[in-house]
Amino acid sequence: MKARKYNKEGVFVSEVELPAELFATGISLGAIYDAVKAENANNRQGTHSTKDRSEVRGGGIKPWAQKGTGRARQGSIRAPHFVGGGIIHGPKPRDYSSNLSRSVKKKAVLSILNKKAEENRIAIIEDVEPSSYSTKSIYNILKNMEIAEKGNVGIVVAGENQFLKKSTRNIENLKYVNSKRVVCRDILYNNNLVISESALKELQAQYSKKG
């Protein structure tokens, strides 16, 4: 598979061959599903809570006599069928976290990369390492690549460059992705991926068969 390569200014240089260790492994939709499902579950706080009839305040007195009123017998106005009463089988705080094996996570990342490559949605760029905060310069790079207006874009870089990371915060539809801590959602839900040369080497070392 091939991808377009750009220099630091976002100017097209040439087409390059993507490493077979990453982009010749096939696509597993099942692995992608399992990985995204686990990540969604791990993002849930699980702090939701409702009160059952024993936790609702009030209702300690019998609302009316057992007999003689013509109405159905009731023991508390906090029964579930009363307004303001307890909730039946409502949600309680719980842990939604889900474990995902390394092999499935690895297969999912490779599958997403292969899927993006097949759709020509991956671009390679020379390492951009700004020495100051500049949102405009980063946006101009994407504009030169003619990718800024094509929906969500994920920029995959190696490590944490604070100047680059903070310069991307105010750019709409741009997601900063650290190649050492890849989240499947971050690369799947972006229409296009811009991968730096050093990040590509990091991905190759981390997710290839040898890695």
PDB file of C-alpha atoms in Angstrom:
ATOM      1  CA  MET A   1       0.000   0.000   0.000  1.00  0.00           C
ATOM      2  CA  LYS A   2       1.098   3.544  -0.713  1.00  0.00           C
ATOM      3  CA  ALA A   3       0.422   6.879   0.941  1.00  0.00           C
ATOM      4  CA  ARG A   4       1.144  10.513   0.128  1.00  0.00           C
ATOM      5  CA  LYS A   5       4.106  12.057   1.943  1.00  0.00           C
ATOM      6  CA  TYR A   6       4.346  15.737   2.897  1.00  0.00           C
ATOM      7  CA  ASN A   7       7.137  17.919   4.247  1.00  0.00           C
ATOM      8  CA  LYS A   8       6.953  20.002   7.432  1.00  0.00           C
ATOM      9  CA  GLU A   9       5.096  22.773   5.631  1.00  0.00           C
ATOM     10  CA  GLY A  10       2.430  20.394   4.336  1.00  0.00           C
ATOM     11  CA  VAL A  11       3.687  20.423   0.741  1.00  0.00           C
ATOM     12  CA  PHE A  12       3.356  17.152  -1.183  1.00  0.00           C
ATOM     13  CA  VAL A  13       6.695  15.422  -1.749  1.00  0.00           C
ATOM     14  CA  SER A  14       6.026  11.959  -3.159  1.00  0.00           C
ATOM     15  CA  GLU A  15       4.200   8.698  -2.653  1.00  0.00           C
ATOM     16  CA  VAL A  16       5.823   6.242  -0.274  1.00  0.00           C
ATOM     17  CA  GLU A  17       5.304   2.564   0.382  1.00  0.00           C
ATOM     18  CA  LEU A  18       3.748   1.829   3.751  1.00  0.00           C
ATOM     19  CA  PRO A  19       5.523  -0.820   5.872  1.00  0.00           C
ATOM     20  CA  ALA A  20       4.103  -4.280   5.240  1.00  0.00           C
ATOM     21  CA  GLU A  21       4.459  -5.159   8.944  1.00  0.00           C
ATOM     22  CA  LEU A  22       1.606  -2.762   9.656  1.00  0.00           C
ATOM     23  CA  PHE A  23      -0.367  -2.512   6.455  1.00  0.00           C
ATOM     24  CA  ALA A  24      -0.505  -6.076   5.149  1.00  0.00           C
ATOM     25  CA  THR A  25      -2.163  -7.787   8.094  1.00  0.00           C
ATOM     26  CA  GLY A  26      -5.787  -7.741   6.979  1.00  0.00           C
ATOM     27  CA  ILE A  27      -8.868  -6.327   8.689  1.00  0.00           C
ATOM     28  CA  SER A  28     -10.693  -7.900  11.631  1.00  0.00           C
ATOM     29  CA  LEU A  29     -14.031  -6.193  12.194  1.00  0.00           C
ATOM     30  CA  GLY A  30     -14.572  -8.324  15.284  1.00  0.00           C
ATOM     31  CA  ALA A  31     -11.380  -7.038  16.911  1.00  0.00           C
ATOM     32  CA  ILE A  32     -12.360  -3.445  16.124  1.00  0.00           C
ATOM     33  CA  TYR A  33     -15.796  -3.999  17.653  1.00  0.00           C
ATOM     34  CA  ASP A  34     -14.384  -5.581  20.824  1.00  0.00           C
ATOM     35  CA  ALA A  35     -11.777  -2.833  21.274  1.00  0.00           C
ATOM     36  CA  VAL A  36     -14.192   0.070  20.806  1.00  0.00           C
ATOM     37  CA  LYS A  37     -16.786  -1.605  23.004  1.00  0.00           C
ATOM     38  CA  ALA A  38     -14.214  -2.030  25.805  1.00  0.00           C
ATOM     39  CA  GLU A  39     -13.022   1.575  25.467  1.00  0.00           C
ATOM     40  CA  ASN A  40     -16.593   2.885  25.587  1.00  0.00           C
ATOM     41  CA  ALA A  41     -17.276   0.798  28.684  1.00  0.00           C
ATOM     42  CA  ASN A  42     -14.097   2.014  30.405  1.00  0.00           C
ATOM     43  CA  ASN A  43     -15.131   5.618  29.782  1.00  0.00           C
ATOM     44  CA  ARG A  44     -18.374   5.176  31.715  1.00  0.00           C
ATOM     45  CA  GLN A  45     -18.280   6.527  35.257  1.00  0.00           C
ATOM     46  CA  GLY A  46     -21.019   4.256  36.532  1.00  0.00           C
ATOM     47  CA  THR A  47     -22.142   6.827  39.126  1.00  0.00           C
ATOM     48  CA  HIS A  48     -25.824   6.708  38.142  1.00  0.00           C
ATOM     49  CA  SER A  49     -28.158   5.983  41.043  1.00  0.00           C
ATOM     50  CA  THR A  50     -31.884   5.893  41.797  1.00  0.00           C
ATOM     51  CA  LYS A  51     -33.733   5.446  45.087  1.00  0.00           C
ATOM     52  CA  ASP A  52     -35.937   2.495  45.817  1.00  0.00           C
ATOM     53  CA  ARG A  53     -38.948   2.759  48.167  1.00  0.00           C
ATOM     54  CA  SER A  54     -36.798   2.187  51.254  1.00  0.00           C
ATOM     55  CA  GLU A  55     -34.606   5.199  50.392  1.00  0.00           C
ATOM     56  CA  VAL A  56     -37.281   7.738  49.425  1.00  0.00           C
ATOM     57  CA  ARG A  57     -38.103  10.227  52.154  1.00  0.00           C
ATOM     58  CA  GLY A  58     -41.574  10.244  53.641  1.00  0.00           C
ATOM     59  CA  GLY A  59     -44.452   7.805  53.407  1.00  0.00           C
ATOM     60  CA  GLY A  60     -44.174   6.511  56.943  1.00  0.00           C
ATOM     61  CA  ILE A  61     -47.858   6.850  57.640  1.00  0.00           C
ATOM     62  CA  LYS A  62     -50.648   4.845  56.055  1.00  0.00           C
ATOM     63  CA  PRO A  63     -52.304   7.232  53.553  1.00  0.00           C
ATOM     64  CA  TRP A  64     -55.877   6.143  54.367  1.00  0.00           C
ATOM     65  CA  ALA A  65     -57.746   3.505  56.300  1.00  0.00           C
ATOM     66  CA  GLN A  66     -57.501  -0.089  55.236  1.00  0.00           C
ATOM     67  CA  LYS A  67     -61.258  -0.436  54.823  1.00  0.00           C
ATOM     68  CA  GLY A  68     -64.280   1.742  54.250  1.00  0.00           C
ATOM     69  CA  THR A  69     -62.959   4.274  51.750  1.00  0.00           C
ATOM     70  CA  GLY A  70     -63.796   2.373  48.586  1.00  0.00           C
ATOM     71  CA  ARG A  71     -60.267   2.737  47.386  1.00  0.00           C
ATOM     72  CA  ALA A  72     -57.574   0.106  47.064  1.00  0.00           C
ATOM     73  CA  ARG A  73     -55.593  -0.550  50.210  1.00  0.00           C
ATOM     74  CA  GLN A  74     -52.272   1.300  50.405  1.00  0.00           C
ATOM     75  CA  GLY A  75     -49.490   1.222  52.932  1.00  0.00           C
ATOM     76  CA  SER A  76     -47.286   4.106  51.806  1.00  0.00           C
ATOM     77  CA  ILE A  77     -47.397   7.023  49.379  1.00  0.00           C
ATOM     78  CA  ARG A  78     -43.798   6.204  48.512  1.00  0.00           C
ATOM     79  CA  ALA A  79     -44.721   2.940  46.812  1.00  0.00           C
ATOM     80  CA  PRO A  80     -43.408   2.744  43.231  1.00  0.00           C
ATOM     81  CA  HIS A  81     -46.774   3.445  41.600  1.00  0.00           C
ATOM     82  CA  PHE A  82     -47.131   6.805  43.398  1.00  0.00           C
ATOM     83  CA  VAL A  83     -45.662  10.046  42.064  1.00  0.00           C
ATOM     84  CA  GLY A  84     -42.486  10.634  44.046  1.00  0.00           C
ATOM     85  CA  GLY A  85     -42.309   6.996  45.022  1.00  0.00           C
ATOM     86  CA  GLY A  86     -39.364   4.642  44.774  1.00  0.00           C
ATOM     87  CA  ILE A  87     -37.980   3.328  41.477  1.00  0.00           C
ATOM     88  CA  ILE A  88     -38.277  -0.358  40.654  1.00  0.00           C
ATOM     89  CA  HIS A  89     -35.072  -1.995  39.433  1.00  0.00           C
ATOM     90  CA  GLY A  90     -33.469   1.394  38.767  1.00  0.00           C
ATOM     91  CA  PRO A  91     -29.737   1.807  38.036  1.00  0.00           C
ATOM     92  CA  LYS A  92     -27.270   1.698  40.897  1.00  0.00           C
ATOM     93  CA  PRO A  93     -23.566   2.606  40.952  1.00  0.00           C
ATOM     94  CA  ARG A  94     -21.528  -0.081  39.254  1.00  0.00           C
ATOM     95  CA  ASP A  95     -18.202  -0.703  37.550  1.00  0.00           C
ATOM     96  CA  TYR A  96     -18.443  -0.950  33.763  1.00  0.00           C
ATOM     97  CA  SER A  97     -14.717  -1.480  33.150  1.00  0.00           C
ATOM     98  CA  SER A  98     -13.839  -4.193  30.680  1.00  0.00           C
ATOM     99  CA  ASN A  99     -10.516  -5.942  30.174  1.00  0.00           C
ATOM    100  CA  LEU A 100      -9.122  -6.286  26.656  1.00  0.00           C
ATOM    101  CA  SER A 101      -6.272  -8.639  25.849  1.00  0.00           C
ATOM    102  CA  ARG A 102      -3.138  -7.219  24.261  1.00  0.00           C
ATOM    103  CA  SER A 103      -3.518  -9.447  21.225  1.00  0.00           C
ATOM    104  CA  VAL A 104      -7.038  -8.167  20.495  1.00  0.00           C
ATOM    105  CA  LYS A 105      -5.969  -4.546  21.043  1.00  0.00           C
ATOM    106  CA  LYS A 106      -3.023  -5.047  18.699  1.00  0.00           C
ATOM    107  CA  LYS A 107      -5.221  -6.675  16.059  1.00  0.00           C
ATOM    108  CA  ALA A 108      -7.760  -3.857  16.360  1.00  0.00           C
ATOM    109  CA  VAL A 109      -5.160  -1.117  15.856  1.00  0.00           C
ATOM    110  CA  LEU A 110      -3.685  -2.893  12.838  1.00  0.00           C
ATOM    111  CA  SER A 111      -7.162  -3.481  11.399  1.00  0.00           C
ATOM    112  CA  ILE A 112      -8.086   0.210  11.692  1.00  0.00           C
ATOM    113  CA  LEU A 113      -4.802   1.282  10.090  1.00  0.00           C
ATOM    114  CA  ASN A 114      -5.318  -1.166   7.233  1.00  0.00           C
ATOM    115  CA  LYS A 115      -8.886   0.021   6.754  1.00  0.00           C
ATOM    116  CA  LYS A 116      -7.775   3.652   6.570  1.00  0.00           C
ATOM    117  CA  ALA A 117      -4.965   2.766   4.168  1.00  0.00           C
ATOM    118  CA  GLU A 118      -7.312   0.889   1.834  1.00  0.00           C
ATOM    119  CA  GLU A 119      -9.563   3.959   1.739  1.00  0.00           C
ATOM    120  CA  ASN A 120      -6.571   6.253   1.014  1.00  0.00           C
ATOM    121  CA  ARG A 121      -7.148   8.103   4.267  1.00  0.00           C
ATOM    122  CA  ILE A 122      -3.569   7.987   5.582  1.00  0.00           C
ATOM    123  CA  ALA A 123      -0.912  10.604   4.937  1.00  0.00           C
ATOM    124  CA  ILE A 124       2.711  10.643   6.095  1.00  0.00           C
ATOM    125  CA  ILE A 125       4.358  13.880   7.188  1.00  0.00           C
ATOM    126  CA  GLU A 126       7.861  14.793   8.251  1.00  0.00           C
ATOM    127  CA  ASP A 127       8.242  15.336  11.991  1.00  0.00           C
ATOM    128  CA  VAL A 128       6.744  18.660  13.021  1.00  0.00           C
ATOM    129  CA  GLU A 129       8.381  19.883  16.230  1.00  0.00           C
ATOM    130  CA  PRO A 130       7.410  23.502  16.916  1.00  0.00           C
ATOM    131  CA  SER A 131       9.357  25.453  19.513  1.00  0.00           C
ATOM    132  CA  SER A 132       6.453  27.721  20.430  1.00  0.00           C
ATOM    133  CA  TYR A 133       2.666  27.692  20.586  1.00  0.00           C
ATOM    134  CA  SER A 134       1.104  28.511  17.222  1.00  0.00           C
ATOM    135  CA  THR A 135      -2.326  27.251  16.237  1.00  0.00           C
ATOM    136  CA  LYS A 136      -2.137  29.165  12.962  1.00  0.00           C
ATOM    137  CA  SER A 137       1.028  27.398  11.782  1.00  0.00           C
ATOM    138  CA  ILE A 138      -0.458  23.960  12.430  1.00  0.00           C
ATOM    139  CA  TYR A 139      -3.671  24.907  10.648  1.00  0.00           C
ATOM    140  CA  ASN A 140      -1.684  26.200   7.670  1.00  0.00           C
ATOM    141  CA  ILE A 141       0.086  22.842   7.414  1.00  0.00           C
ATOM    142  CA  LEU A 142      -3.264  21.038   7.241  1.00  0.00           C
ATOM    143  CA  LYS A 143      -4.527  23.632   4.778  1.00  0.00           C
ATOM    144  CA  ASN A 144      -1.524  23.086   2.513  1.00  0.00           C
ATOM    145  CA  MET A 145      -2.225  19.362   2.662  1.00  0.00           C
ATOM    146  CA  GLU A 146      -5.806  20.116   1.576  1.00  0.00           C
ATOM    147  CA  ILE A 147      -7.042  18.002   4.442  1.00  0.00           C
ATOM    148  CA  ALA A 148      -8.329  20.645   6.845  1.00  0.00           C
ATOM    149  CA  GLU A 149     -11.799  20.704   5.276  1.00  0.00           C
ATOM    150  CA  LYS A 150     -12.261  16.949   4.914  1.00  0.00           C
ATOM    151  CA  GLY A 151     -13.899  16.247   8.250  1.00  0.00           C
ATOM    152  CA  ASN A 152     -12.247  14.901  11.368  1.00  0.00           C
ATOM    153  CA  VAL A 153      -8.471  14.557  11.229  1.00  0.00           C
ATOM    154  CA  GLY A 154      -6.228  12.645  13.617  1.00  0.00           C
ATOM    155  CA  ILE A 155      -2.582  13.640  13.824  1.00  0.00           C
ATOM    156  CA  VAL A 156      -0.453  10.778  15.154  1.00  0.00           C
ATOM    157  CA  VAL A 157       2.889  11.795  16.632  1.00  0.00           C
ATOM    158  CA  ALA A 158       5.533  10.075  18.723  1.00  0.00           C
ATOM    159  CA  GLY A 159       5.612  11.149  22.353  1.00  0.00           C
ATOM    160  CA  GLU A 160       4.209  14.289  23.963  1.00  0.00           C
ATOM    161  CA  ASN A 161       5.234  17.544  22.312  1.00  0.00           C
ATOM    162  CA  GLN A 162       3.501  20.152  24.459  1.00  0.00           C
ATOM    163  CA  PHE A 163       3.921  22.939  21.890  1.00  0.00           C
ATOM    164  CA  LEU A 164       2.344  20.787  19.188  1.00  0.00           C
ATOM    165  CA  LYS A 165      -0.326  19.356  21.459  1.00  0.00           C
ATOM    166  CA  LYS A 166      -1.546  22.704  22.732  1.00  0.00           C
ATOM    167  CA  SER A 167      -1.339  24.232  19.270  1.00  0.00           C
ATOM    168  CA  THR A 168      -3.893  21.696  18.019  1.00  0.00           C
ATOM    169  CA  ARG A 169      -6.472  22.264  20.757  1.00  0.00           C
ATOM    170  CA  ASN A 170      -8.325  25.125  19.100  1.00  0.00           C
ATOM    171  CA  ILE A 171      -8.436  23.558  15.635  1.00  0.00           C
ATOM    172  CA  GLU A 172     -11.892  22.201  14.982  1.00  0.00           C
ATOM    173  CA  ASN A 173     -12.124  18.488  14.161  1.00  0.00           C
ATOM    174  CA  LEU A 174      -8.418  17.869  14.857  1.00  0.00           C
ATOM    175  CA  LYS A 175      -7.412  15.133  17.324  1.00  0.00           C
ATOM    176  CA  TYR A 176      -3.908  14.793  18.798  1.00  0.00           C
ATOM    177  CA  VAL A 177      -2.911  11.118  19.114  1.00  0.00           C
ATOM    178  CA  ASN A 178       0.187   9.825  20.901  1.00  0.00           C
ATOM    179  CA  SER A 179       1.538   6.799  19.020  1.00  0.00           C
ATOM    180  CA  LYS A 180       2.713   5.273  22.303  1.00  0.00           C
ATOM    181  CA  ARG A 181      -0.823   5.320  23.747  1.00  0.00           C
ATOM    182  CA  VAL A 182      -3.096   4.702  20.792  1.00  0.00           C
ATOM    183  CA  VAL A 183      -6.823   4.662  21.524  1.00  0.00           C
ATOM    184  CA  CYS A 184      -8.821   2.832  18.867  1.00  0.00           C
ATOM    185  CA  ARG A 185     -11.648   5.381  19.044  1.00  0.00           C
ATOM    186  CA  ASP A 186      -9.236   8.224  18.253  1.00  0.00           C
ATOM    187  CA  ILE A 187      -8.000   6.667  15.009  1.00  0.00           C
ATOM    188  CA  LEU A 188     -11.261   5.019  13.954  1.00  0.00           C
ATOM    189  CA  TYR A 189     -13.575   8.018  14.308  1.00  0.00           C
ATOM    190  CA  ASN A 190     -11.341  10.343  12.272  1.00  0.00           C
ATOM    191  CA  ASN A 191     -11.892  10.501   8.521  1.00  0.00           C
ATOM    192  CA  ASN A 192      -8.186  10.967   7.829  1.00  0.00           C
ATOM    193  CA  LEU A 193      -4.973  10.170   9.699  1.00  0.00           C
ATOM    194  CA  VAL A 194      -1.782  12.191   9.436  1.00  0.00           C
ATOM    195  CA  ILE A 195       1.110  10.117  10.767  1.00  0.00           C
ATOM    196  CA  SER A 196       4.541  11.583  11.412  1.00  0.00           C
ATOM    197  CA  GLU A 197       7.610   9.637  10.308  1.00  0.00           C
ATOM    198  CA  SER A 198       8.787   9.001  13.870  1.00  0.00           C
ATOM    199  CA  ALA A 199       5.270   7.926  14.885  1.00  0.00           C
ATOM    200  CA  LEU A 200       5.187   5.457  11.985  1.00  0.00           C
ATOM    201  CA  LYS A 201       8.436   3.923  13.228  1.00  0.00           C
ATOM    202  CA  GLU A 202       7.016   3.780  16.755  1.00  0.00           C
ATOM    203  CA  LEU A 203       3.875   2.034  15.522  1.00  0.00           C
ATOM    204  CA  GLN A 204       5.975  -0.380  13.518  1.00  0.00           C
ATOM    205  CA  ALA A 205       8.087  -1.256  16.539  1.00  0.00           C
ATOM    206  CA  GLN A 206       5.071  -1.590  18.841  1.00  0.00           C
ATOM    207  CA  TYR A 207       2.492  -3.350  16.657  1.00  0.00           C
ATOM    208  CA  SER A 208       4.432  -5.348  14.093  1.00  0.00           C
ATOM    209  CA  LYS A 209       4.921  -9.088  14.556  1.00  0.00           C
ATOM    210  CA  LYS A 210       8.528  -8.509  15.582  1.00  0.00           C
ATOM    211  CA  GLY A 211       7.399  -5.869  18.077  1.00  0.00           C
TER     212      GLY A 211
END
